[in-house]
Coordinates of C-alpha atoms in Angstrom, one line a residue:
M156 CA 186.5 -0.9 9.4
R157 CA 189.6 -1.6 11.5
A158 CA 192.5 0.6 10.6
Q159 CA 195.6 -1.1 9.1
P160 CA 198.8 -0.8 11.2
P161 CA 201.2 1.7 9.8
V162 CA 204.2 0.6 7.7
V163 CA 207.4 2.5 8.7
E164 CA 210.6 2.6 6.6
L165 CA 213.6 2.0 8.7
A166 CA 216.1 3.9 6.6
P167 CA 215.1 7.4 7.7
I168 CA 215.1 6.2 11.4
V169 CA 218.7 4.9 11.0
E170 CA 219.6 8.2 9.2
R171 CA 218.3 10.2 12.2
Q172 CA 220.0 7.8 14.7
P173 CA 221.4 10.0 17.6
A174 CA 224.5 8.9 19.5
T175 CA 222.7 7.5 22.5
R176 CA 224.5 5.5 25.2
R177 CA 223.1 2.2 24.0
W178 CA 224.1 3.0 20.4
I179 CA 227.7 3.9 21.5
A180 CA 227.8 0.8 23.7
M181 CA 226.9 -1.4 20.7
Y182 CA 229.7 0.1 18.7
A183 CA 232.1 -0.1 21.6
V184 CA 231.5 -3.8 22.1
C185 CA 231.9 -4.4 18.3
C186 CA 235.2 -2.7 18.6
L187 CA 236.1 -4.9 21.6
I188 CA 235.2 -8.0 19.5
T189 CA 237.4 -7.0 16.6
F190 CA 240.2 -6.0 19.1
L191 CA 240.2 -9.5 20.5
D192 CA 239.9 -11.0 17.0
G193 CA 242.9 -9.0 15.9
F194 CA 244.9 -9.9 19.0
D195 CA 244.0 -13.6 18.9
F196 CA 244.8 -13.9 15.3
Q197 CA 248.0 -11.8 15.0
I198 CA 249.5 -12.9 18.3
L199 CA 251.0 -15.8 16.4
S200 CA 253.4 -13.5 14.6
F201 CA 254.7 -12.2 17.9
A202 CA 255.0 -15.6 19.5
A203 CA 256.4 -17.3 16.3
T204 CA 260.0 -16.9 17.3
Y205 CA 259.4 -18.7 20.6
I206 CA 257.2 -21.4 19.1
K207 CA 259.8 -22.0 16.4
K208 CA 262.4 -22.6 19.1
D209 CA 260.1 -24.7 21.3
F210 CA 259.0 -27.0 18.5
H211 CA 262.2 -26.8 16.3
L212 CA 260.3 -25.5 13.2
T213 CA 261.5 -24.1 9.9
E214 CA 260.5 -20.7 8.5
T215 CA 258.2 -22.5 6.0
Q216 CA 256.5 -24.4 8.8
I217 CA 255.8 -21.2 10.7
G218 CA 254.5 -19.6 7.5
T219 CA 252.3 -22.7 7.1
L220 CA 250.7 -22.1 10.5
G221 CA 249.8 -18.6 9.4
T222 CA 248.4 -19.9 6.2
V223 CA 246.3 -22.7 7.7
G224 CA 244.8 -20.2 10.1
L225 CA 243.9 -18.0 7.2
F226 CA 242.4 -20.9 5.4
G227 CA 240.2 -21.5 8.5
T228 CA 239.1 -17.8 8.4
M229 CA 238.1 -18.2 4.7
I230 CA 235.9 -21.2 5.4
G231 CA 234.6 -19.7 8.6
A232 CA 233.5 -16.4 6.9
L233 CA 231.5 -18.3 4.3
I234 CA 229.8 -20.5 6.9
M235 CA 229.0 -17.7 9.4
G236 CA 227.9 -15.3 6.6
Y237 CA 225.3 -17.8 5.5
V238 CA 224.2 -18.4 9.0
A239 CA 223.9 -14.7 9.8
D240 CA 221.7 -14.1 6.7
R241 CA 219.5 -17.1 7.8
I242 CA 219.2 -16.8 11.6
G243 CA 220.6 -13.4 12.4
R244 CA 223.8 -11.4 13.1
R245 CA 223.6 -11.6 16.9
P246 CA 223.6 -15.4 17.4
A247 CA 226.3 -15.8 14.8
I248 CA 228.5 -13.2 16.5
L249 CA 228.0 -14.9 19.9
T250 CA 228.9 -18.3 18.4
C251 CA 232.1 -16.9 16.9
V252 CA 233.3 -15.2 20.1
V253 CA 232.7 -18.3 22.2
G254 CA 234.4 -20.4 19.5
F255 CA 237.6 -18.5 19.1
G256 CA 237.8 -18.0 22.9
I257 CA 237.7 -21.8 23.5
F258 CA 240.1 -22.7 20.7
M259 CA 242.6 -20.0 21.5
L260 CA 242.8 -21.5 25.1
A261 CA 243.3 -24.9 23.6
F262 CA 246.1 -23.7 21.4
A263 CA 248.0 -22.7 24.5
Y264 CA 248.1 -26.4 25.6
A265 CA 249.2 -27.9 22.2
D266 CA 252.2 -30.2 22.6
T267 CA 252.9 -31.2 18.9
Y268 CA 253.1 -29.4 15.6
A269 CA 250.1 -31.4 14.4
H270 CA 248.1 -30.0 17.4
L271 CA 249.2 -26.5 16.6
F272 CA 248.2 -27.0 12.9
A273 CA 244.7 -28.4 13.7
L274 CA 243.9 -25.9 16.5
R275 CA 245.0 -22.9 14.4
F276 CA 242.6 -24.0 11.6
V277 CA 239.6 -24.5 13.9
S278 CA 240.2 -21.2 15.8
G279 CA 240.4 -19.5 12.3
L280 CA 236.9 -20.7 11.5
F281 CA 235.5 -18.4 14.3
L282 CA 238.1 -15.6 14.0
G283 CA 237.3 -15.2 10.3
G284 CA 233.6 -15.6 10.8
V285 CA 233.1 -12.7 13.2
L286 CA 234.6 -9.9 11.1
P287 CA 232.1 -9.7 8.2
L288 CA 229.3 -10.1 10.7
T289 CA 230.4 -7.0 12.7
W290 CA 230.8 -5.1 9.3
A291 CA 227.2 -6.1 8.4
L292 CA 225.7 -5.2 11.7
S293 CA 227.5 -1.8 12.0
A294 CA 226.6 -0.9 8.3
E295 CA 222.9 -1.6 9.1
Y296 CA 222.9 0.7 12.1
A297 CA 225.0 3.5 10.7
P298 CA 223.7 6.5 8.7
R299 CA 224.8 6.4 5.1
R300 CA 226.9 9.5 5.5
F301 CA 228.8 7.8 8.4
R302 CA 228.7 4.2 7.2
V303 CA 232.3 3.7 6.0
T304 CA 233.7 5.6 9.0
G305 CA 231.6 3.5 11.4
V306 CA 233.0 0.3 9.9
S307 CA 236.5 1.8 9.9
I308 CA 236.2 2.6 13.6
I309 CA 235.3 -1.0 14.4
M310 CA 238.2 -2.2 12.2
V311 CA 240.6 0.0 14.2
G312 CA 239.8 -2.3 17.0
Y313 CA 241.2 -5.2 14.9
T314 CA 244.3 -3.2 14.1
L315 CA 244.9 -2.1 17.7
G316 CA 244.3 -5.7 18.9
G317 CA 247.1 -6.9 16.6
A318 CA 249.3 -4.1 17.8
A319 CA 248.7 -5.0 21.5
G320 CA 250.3 -8.4 20.8
G321 CA 253.8 -6.8 20.8
P322 CA 253.8 -5.1 24.1
L323 CA 251.9 -7.9 25.8
S324 CA 254.3 -10.5 24.4
N325 CA 257.2 -8.4 25.8
L326 CA 255.5 -8.3 29.2
L327 CA 254.3 -11.9 29.5
V328 CA 256.5 -14.2 27.4
P329 CA 259.9 -13.7 29.2
D330 CA 258.5 -14.8 32.6
H331 CA 255.5 -17.0 31.6
G332 CA 256.3 -18.4 28.2
W333 CA 254.6 -18.0 24.8
R334 CA 251.5 -20.0 25.9
S335 CA 250.5 -17.2 28.3
V336 CA 249.5 -14.8 25.6
F337 CA 247.1 -17.3 24.1
V338 CA 245.6 -18.0 27.5
L339 CA 245.1 -14.3 28.0
G340 CA 243.4 -13.9 24.5
G341 CA 241.2 -16.9 25.0
A342 CA 240.1 -16.0 28.5
C343 CA 239.3 -12.3 27.6
S344 CA 237.3 -13.5 24.5
L345 CA 235.1 -15.7 26.7
L346 CA 234.5 -12.9 29.2
T347 CA 233.4 -10.6 26.3
V348 CA 230.5 -12.9 25.6
V349 CA 228.6 -11.2 28.5
A350 CA 229.1 -7.8 26.9
V351 CA 227.9 -9.0 23.5
W352 CA 224.8 -10.6 25.1
I353 CA 223.9 -7.4 26.9
C354 CA 224.9 -4.6 24.5
V355 CA 224.7 -6.0 20.9
P356 CA 221.1 -6.2 19.5
E357 CA 220.0 -8.0 16.4
S358 CA 219.9 -5.9 13.3
V359 CA 216.5 -4.3 12.9
K360 CA 216.9 -4.3 9.1
F361 CA 217.5 -8.1 9.2
L362 CA 214.4 -8.6 11.4
A363 CA 212.4 -6.5 8.9
V364 CA 213.6 -8.6 6.0
R365 CA 212.8 -11.8 7.8
A366 CA 209.3 -10.5 8.8
R367 CA 208.6 -10.0 5.0
G368 CA 206.5 -6.9 5.6
G369 CA 204.9 -8.3 8.8
S370 CA 205.1 -7.0 12.3
D371 CA 207.9 -7.9 14.7
E372 CA 207.8 -6.6 18.2
R373 CA 211.5 -7.1 18.6
I374 CA 212.1 -4.3 16.1
V375 CA 210.0 -1.9 18.3
R376 CA 211.8 -3.0 21.5
I377 CA 215.3 -2.5 19.9
L378 CA 214.5 0.9 18.4
R379 CA 213.1 2.2 21.6
R380 CA 216.2 1.1 23.5
L381 CA 218.4 2.8 21.0
Q382 CA 216.2 5.8 20.5
P383 CA 214.2 6.5 23.7
G384 CA 211.0 8.3 23.1
L385 CA 210.6 7.1 19.5
D386 CA 206.8 6.9 18.8
L387 CA 205.8 3.7 17.2
A388 CA 202.2 2.4 17.1
P389 CA 201.3 -1.1 18.2
G390 CA 201.6 -3.6 15.4
T391 CA 203.8 -1.4 13.3
R392 CA 205.2 -3.1 10.2
F393 CA 208.6 -2.2 8.9
T394 CA 210.4 -2.0 5.6
T395 CA 214.1 -1.6 5.1
G396 CA 214.0 0.5 2.0
D397 CA 216.1 -2.1 0.1
H398 CA 214.6 -2.9 -3.2
Q399 CA 215.2 -6.6 -2.5
Q400 CA 213.4 -6.7 0.9
Q401 CA 210.2 -8.2 -0.3
S402 CA 212.1 -11.0 -2.0
A403 CA 213.9 -12.0 1.2
V404 CA 216.0 -15.0 0.3
K405 CA 214.9 -18.5 1.2
G406 CA 218.3 -19.7 0.3
F407 CA 221.4 -17.7 -0.7
T408 CA 222.9 -18.1 -4.1
L409 CA 226.2 -16.7 -5.3
A410 CA 224.5 -15.1 -8.3
A411 CA 222.8 -12.6 -6.0
L412 CA 226.2 -10.9 -5.6
F413 CA 226.5 -10.4 -9.4
R414 CA 223.1 -8.9 -10.2
G415 CA 222.7 -5.5 -11.8
P416 CA 225.5 -3.1 -11.0
L417 CA 227.0 -5.7 -8.7
A418 CA 228.2 -7.5 -11.8
R419 CA 230.9 -4.8 -12.0
I420 CA 231.3 -4.0 -8.3
T421 CA 231.8 -7.5 -6.9
P422 CA 234.8 -8.7 -9.1
L423 CA 236.6 -5.4 -8.5
L424 CA 236.0 -5.5 -4.8
W425 CA 237.2 -9.1 -4.6
L426 CA 240.4 -8.4 -6.6
V427 CA 241.4 -5.3 -4.7
Y428 CA 240.7 -7.0 -1.3
L429 CA 242.7 -10.1 -2.4
L430 CA 245.7 -7.9 -3.3
S431 CA 245.5 -5.9 -0.1
S432 CA 245.2 -9.0 2.1
A433 CA 248.3 -10.6 0.5
L434 CA 250.3 -7.5 1.3
I435 CA 249.0 -6.8 4.8
Y436 CA 249.3 -10.4 6.0
F437 CA 252.8 -10.6 4.7
M438 CA 253.6 -7.5 6.7
V439 CA 251.7 -8.6 9.8
F440 CA 253.2 -12.1 10.0
W441 CA 256.8 -11.5 8.9
T442 CA 257.6 -7.9 9.9
P443 CA 258.4 -8.8 13.6
M444 CA 260.9 -11.5 12.4
I445 CA 262.3 -9.3 9.6
N446 CA 262.9 -6.7 12.2
E447 CA 264.9 -9.2 14.2
G448 CA 266.8 -10.1 11.1
M449 CA 267.7 -6.4 10.7
G450 CA 269.5 -6.6 14.0
F451 CA 266.7 -5.5 16.4
S452 CA 266.1 -7.5 19.6
V453 CA 262.9 -9.6 19.9
S454 CA 261.5 -7.0 22.2
A455 CA 262.4 -4.1 20.0
A456 CA 261.1 -5.9 16.9
A457 CA 257.7 -6.5 18.6
T458 CA 257.6 -2.8 19.7
I459 CA 258.3 -1.6 16.2
A460 CA 255.6 -3.8 14.8
A461 CA 253.1 -2.6 17.4
A462 CA 254.0 1.1 16.6
A463 CA 253.5 0.4 12.9
S464 CA 250.0 -1.1 13.6
V465 CA 249.0 2.0 15.7
A466 CA 250.1 4.2 12.8
G467 CA 248.0 1.9 10.5
A468 CA 245.0 2.6 12.7
F469 CA 245.4 6.3 12.2
G470 CA 245.7 5.7 8.5
Q471 CA 242.4 3.8 8.5
L472 CA 240.6 6.6 10.3
A473 CA 242.1 9.3 8.1
I474 CA 240.9 7.7 4.9
S475 CA 237.4 6.7 6.0
R476 CA 235.8 10.1 6.1
F477 CA 237.1 10.8 2.6
V478 CA 235.6 7.5 1.4
D479 CA 232.2 8.4 2.9
R480 CA 232.3 11.7 1.0
K481 CA 234.2 10.9 -2.2
G482 CA 233.8 7.2 -2.7
A483 CA 236.0 4.2 -3.0
G484 CA 238.4 5.7 -5.6
V485 CA 240.0 8.0 -3.0
I486 CA 241.5 5.0 -1.2
L487 CA 244.1 4.7 -4.0
W488 CA 246.3 7.3 -2.4
M489 CA 247.1 4.9 0.4
P490 CA 248.5 2.0 -1.7
L491 CA 250.2 4.6 -4.0
A492 CA 252.2 5.8 -1.0
A493 CA 252.8 2.2 0.1
V494 CA 254.5 1.5 -3.2
V495 CA 257.1 4.2 -2.5
C496 CA 257.7 2.8 1.0
M497 CA 258.0 -0.8 -0.1
L498 CA 260.5 0.1 -2.8
T499 CA 262.5 2.2 -0.4
L500 CA 262.7 -0.7 2.0
G501 CA 263.7 -3.1 -0.8
L502 CA 266.1 -1.0 -2.9
G503 CA 267.7 1.3 -0.4
V504 CA 270.3 0.7 2.3
L505 CA 268.8 2.3 5.3
A506 CA 270.2 3.2 8.7
P507 CA 268.3 1.6 11.6
T508 CA 266.5 4.8 12.5
L509 CA 265.4 5.5 8.9
Y510 CA 264.4 1.9 8.5
V511 CA 262.1 2.1 11.5
V512 CA 260.5 5.3 10.1
V513 CA 259.9 3.8 6.6
V514 CA 258.5 0.5 8.1
I515 CA 256.0 2.4 10.2
S516 CA 255.1 4.7 7.3
A517 CA 254.6 1.6 5.0
K518 CA 252.3 0.0 7.6
M519 CA 250.3 3.2 8.0
F520 CA 249.6 3.4 4.3
I521 CA 249.1 -0.3 3.9
N522 CA 246.6 -0.4 6.8
G523 CA 245.0 2.7 5.6
G524 CA 244.3 1.2 2.2
H525 CA 243.2 -2.1 3.7
G526 CA 240.9 -0.4 6.2
G527 CA 239.3 1.6 3.5
I528 CA 238.6 -1.6 1.5
T529 CA 237.3 -3.6 4.4
S530 CA 235.0 -0.7 5.4
I531 CA 233.2 -0.8 2.0
A532 CA 233.2 -4.6 1.7
G533 CA 229.6 -5.0 2.9
T534 CA 228.2 -1.6 2.0
F535 CA 227.3 -2.4 -1.6
Y536 CA 224.9 -5.3 -0.8
P537 CA 221.2 -5.1 0.2
T538 CA 220.2 -6.3 3.7
A539 CA 218.9 -9.7 2.6
V540 CA 222.4 -10.7 1.4
R541 CA 224.7 -8.2 3.2
A542 CA 226.4 -10.7 5.5
N543 CA 227.0 -13.1 2.6
G544 CA 228.3 -10.3 0.5
A545 CA 230.8 -9.2 3.2
A546 CA 231.6 -12.9 4.0
W547 CA 232.4 -13.8 0.3
A548 CA 234.6 -10.7 -0.1
S549 CA 236.4 -11.6 3.1
S550 CA 236.8 -15.2 2.1
V551 CA 238.1 -14.5 -1.4
A552 CA 240.5 -12.0 0.1
K553 CA 241.9 -14.8 2.3
V554 CA 243.3 -16.5 -0.8
G555 CA 245.7 -13.5 -0.9
A556 CA 246.1 -13.5 2.8
M557 CA 247.2 -17.2 2.7
I558 CA 249.6 -16.5 -0.1
G559 CA 251.2 -13.5 1.8
P560 CA 252.7 -15.4 4.8
W561 CA 253.5 -18.5 2.8
L562 CA 255.2 -16.6 0.0
G563 CA 257.1 -14.5 2.6
G564 CA 258.4 -17.7 4.2
V565 CA 259.5 -19.1 0.8
L566 CA 261.3 -15.9 -0.2
L567 CA 263.1 -15.8 3.1
D568 CA 264.1 -19.5 2.9
T569 CA 265.3 -19.1 -0.7
G570 CA 267.8 -16.4 0.2
L571 CA 266.2 -13.3 -1.3
G572 CA 265.9 -11.9 2.1
A573 CA 263.8 -9.1 3.5
R574 CA 264.8 -6.6 0.8
G575 CA 263.9 -8.9 -2.0
A576 CA 260.6 -9.7 -0.3
F577 CA 259.7 -6.0 0.0
V578 CA 260.4 -5.4 -3.7
I579 CA 258.2 -8.3 -4.8
F580 CA 255.3 -7.4 -2.6
A581 CA 255.4 -3.8 -3.9
V582 CA 253.5 -5.3 -6.9
C583 CA 250.4 -5.6 -4.7
P584 CA 249.8 -1.9 -3.9
A585 CA 250.7 -1.0 -7.4
A586 CA 248.0 -3.2 -8.8
M587 CA 245.6 -2.0 -6.2
V588 CA 245.8 1.5 -7.5
L589 CA 244.6 0.5 -10.9
V590 CA 241.7 -1.6 -9.5
L591 CA 240.6 1.2 -7.2
I592 CA 240.4 3.6 -10.1
C593 CA 238.0 1.2 -11.9
L594 CA 236.0 0.6 -8.6
G595 CA 235.6 4.3 -8.0
R596 CA 234.3 4.7 -11.5
A597 CA 231.8 1.8 -11.1
Q598 CA 230.6 3.3 -7.8
R599 CA 230.0 6.7 -9.4
R600 CA 227.7 5.0 -11.9
L601 CA 225.4 3.6 -9.2
P602 CA 221.9 5.1 -8.8
I603 CA 221.8 7.6 -6.0
D604 CA 219.5 5.4 -3.9
A605 CA 221.5 2.2 -4.5
E606 CA 223.4 0.5 -1.6
G607 CA 227.0 1.7 -1.7
A608 CA 226.3 4.9 -3.7
V609 CA 228.3 7.9 -2.5
A610 CA 226.3 9.7 0.2
T611 CA 225.0 13.1 -0.9
T612 CA 222.4 13.7 1.7
P613 CA 222.9 16.6 4.0
E614 CA 223.4 16.2 7.7
P615 CA 220.0 16.0 9.5
T616 CA 218.7 19.1 11.1
A617 CA 216.6 19.5 14.1
T618 CA 213.5 19.8 11.8
T619 CA 214.2 16.6 9.9
A620 CA 215.2 14.8 13.1
A621 CA 211.7 15.4 14.5
S622 CA 209.9 14.1 11.5
S623 CA 208.9 10.5 10.8
R624 CA 208.5 8.8 7.5
T625 CA 205.7 6.3 7.2
V626 CA 204.9 4.3 4.0
P627 CA 201.2 4.9 3.2
Q628 CA 198.9 1.9 2.8
P629 CA 197.3 1.5 -0.6

């Protein structure tokens, strides 16, 4: 009787994944994607002063440009999350990178406010779509003990991309105008498509889900590229280890994000992400102009904002290892520190040097908390709905992200000024602390083998790395 092909579980293979050159290249390109996504989206905040003068806009109109872009990212995340769970992470990522590259270039040639408005929305569709897809892909290739850190490293690319907008604006805008930075972002995004095509493979867990227990030679080819020497028999069938794999969805329904323990996790995740996004997008969009209002030059204001973003990247990395080991509740120390900084900015009368120190510290803690939250956004969901889970979390958060720039513009226009705005927005991190306490408790109640459970497995040894786990046939 002909022997049945072996059935291999992918989870142990991923857990033993060594840091090969192709694996590192995949994460490096994902970092590059998020860097360009962050640059292309946040460059508006650095160019806003020049656009405002060029088109004779009010503060509220500038804030509306930020809001409509965020609305585009909300819709785009939902569309691309659905697409990624239907046809794959890789083609959806490629579509997004091409899309935001093209429309960023088009934004540079807009000649009316209506054109700016429309192009900002359309580019937002692709800018918002790519982030949850890179979270999903990185989570599906990272060992559990490193999963949050892996996503955080990718998101550092987004933070540094936003930070790069300040120095590059200072370098290019005085001689070449505000349009030059959008040309640069769009052109670099289109060039990155080549790197994505070469270095970013499809998720093997996604392919296993779509194969529904059957054989897919693409999985074998990808695994052998990432782990040379891996011994896999011809016709090998793969399982992800997700309890939902064999019920791979024919069509996504929102109810899938509220089944079982997710009924507690999803609402808390959405709420804390919404609060964090309102705060961080207020800071990202308005801090450069608030710095100008505090008496700093346009160049100095952009430099301060860039330095604050770099500090935020360090905050993200610092918290991620603790989240991997201790769970989501540990993130609360970041927004707690941010409350102190925001109230200091709002209630104190600070000398310029002290103001810069506190602004940079605030951004470090705000970014650290936001990075921790975004790094767990897709980790609680099984492979079959992971991209949709991350996309819905991201899209719900965009409601807060739209409120942040818009409310900031309203507060500044109504005369409350920067100090009043800082005090009002301090409510966001204060509320985040309470929600994170609840989220941490809900995570600790998850079964040890559930997605998103705190990793307790030891680091793989040479002995375990040499072993292979095969699911026996009945």
